[in-house]
Amino acid sequence: NRSSSGCDFLGFRVFPGTLRLSRRSARRLWRNTRALERALRREEIGEDELQQRATAVFAFAATADSTQLRRCVVRASKLQEY
């Protein structure tokens, strides 16, 4: 059955019974998180703006079954220090 391998739709991979982030969206999550870290280190953004941007980045991922991925990204990043 071809639906068992899922299909891409709007940044998600749709499977019967579950919704996951596509690989491209997962890479974007990592990339955006690293960019936020760099911007904070360079003092281009403050902690308030960091919180707003990080909330937006992770809200998209929260739509999917991505709890483990989001935990992994937060643990690997320095964002949990703020």
Coordinates of C-alpha atoms in Angstrom, one line a residue:
N1 CA 0.0 0.0 0.0
R2 CA 1.5 3.3 -1.1
S3 CA -0.1 5.3 1.7
S4 CA 2.0 3.4 4.3
S5 CA 5.0 5.4 3.1
G6 CA 3.1 8.6 3.6
C7 CA 2.9 11.6 1.4
D8 CA 4.3 15.2 1.7
F9 CA 1.8 18.0 2.3
L10 CA 2.6 21.5 3.4
G11 CA 5.8 20.7 5.2
F12 CA 4.5 17.5 6.8
R13 CA 4.6 13.9 6.0
V14 CA 1.1 12.4 6.3
F15 CA 0.8 8.8 7.3
P16 CA -2.3 6.8 8.1
G17 CA -2.9 7.7 11.7
T18 CA -0.1 10.1 12.2
L19 CA 1.4 13.4 11.0
R20 CA 5.2 14.0 11.1
L21 CA 7.5 16.8 9.9
S22 CA 9.0 16.3 6.5
R23 CA 12.8 16.0 6.4
R24 CA 13.0 19.5 4.9
S25 CA 10.9 21.0 7.7
A26 CA 13.0 19.2 10.4
R27 CA 16.2 20.6 8.8
R28 CA 14.6 24.0 8.8
L29 CA 13.8 23.7 12.5
W30 CA 17.5 22.9 13.3
R31 CA 18.7 25.7 11.0
N32 CA 16.4 28.3 12.5
T33 CA 17.3 27.3 16.0
R34 CA 21.0 27.7 15.3
A35 CA 20.3 31.1 13.7
L36 CA 18.5 32.2 16.8
E37 CA 21.5 31.1 19.0
R38 CA 23.9 33.0 16.8
A39 CA 21.7 36.2 16.8
L40 CA 21.5 36.1 20.6
R41 CA 25.2 35.5 21.0
R42 CA 25.9 38.5 18.7
E43 CA 23.4 40.5 20.6
E44 CA 21.4 41.2 17.5
I45 CA 18.2 40.2 19.4
G46 CA 17.2 40.3 23.0
E47 CA 15.8 37.6 25.2
D48 CA 12.2 38.8 24.6
E49 CA 12.6 38.6 20.8
L50 CA 14.3 35.3 21.2
Q51 CA 11.3 33.9 23.1
Q52 CA 8.9 35.2 20.4
R53 CA 10.8 33.8 17.5
A54 CA 11.5 30.5 19.2
T55 CA 7.8 30.1 20.0
A56 CA 7.0 30.6 16.3
V57 CA 9.6 28.1 15.2
F58 CA 8.5 25.4 17.6
A59 CA 4.8 26.1 17.1
F60 CA 4.9 24.9 13.5
A61 CA 6.7 21.7 14.6
A62 CA 4.2 21.1 17.5
T63 CA 1.4 20.5 15.0
A64 CA 3.1 17.2 14.0
D65 CA 4.0 14.2 16.1
S66 CA 7.4 15.7 16.8
T67 CA 7.9 15.7 20.6
Q68 CA 11.2 13.7 20.5
L69 CA 12.6 15.9 17.7
R70 CA 11.7 19.1 19.5
R71 CA 13.3 17.8 22.8
C72 CA 16.4 16.8 20.9
V73 CA 16.7 20.3 19.3
V74 CA 16.3 22.0 22.6
R75 CA 18.8 19.8 24.4
A76 CA 21.4 20.3 21.6
S77 CA 20.9 24.0 21.6
K78 CA 21.7 26.6 24.2
L79 CA 18.2 28.0 24.1
Q80 CA 17.1 26.2 27.3
E81 CA 19.6 28.4 29.2
Y82 CA 17.4 31.5 28.5

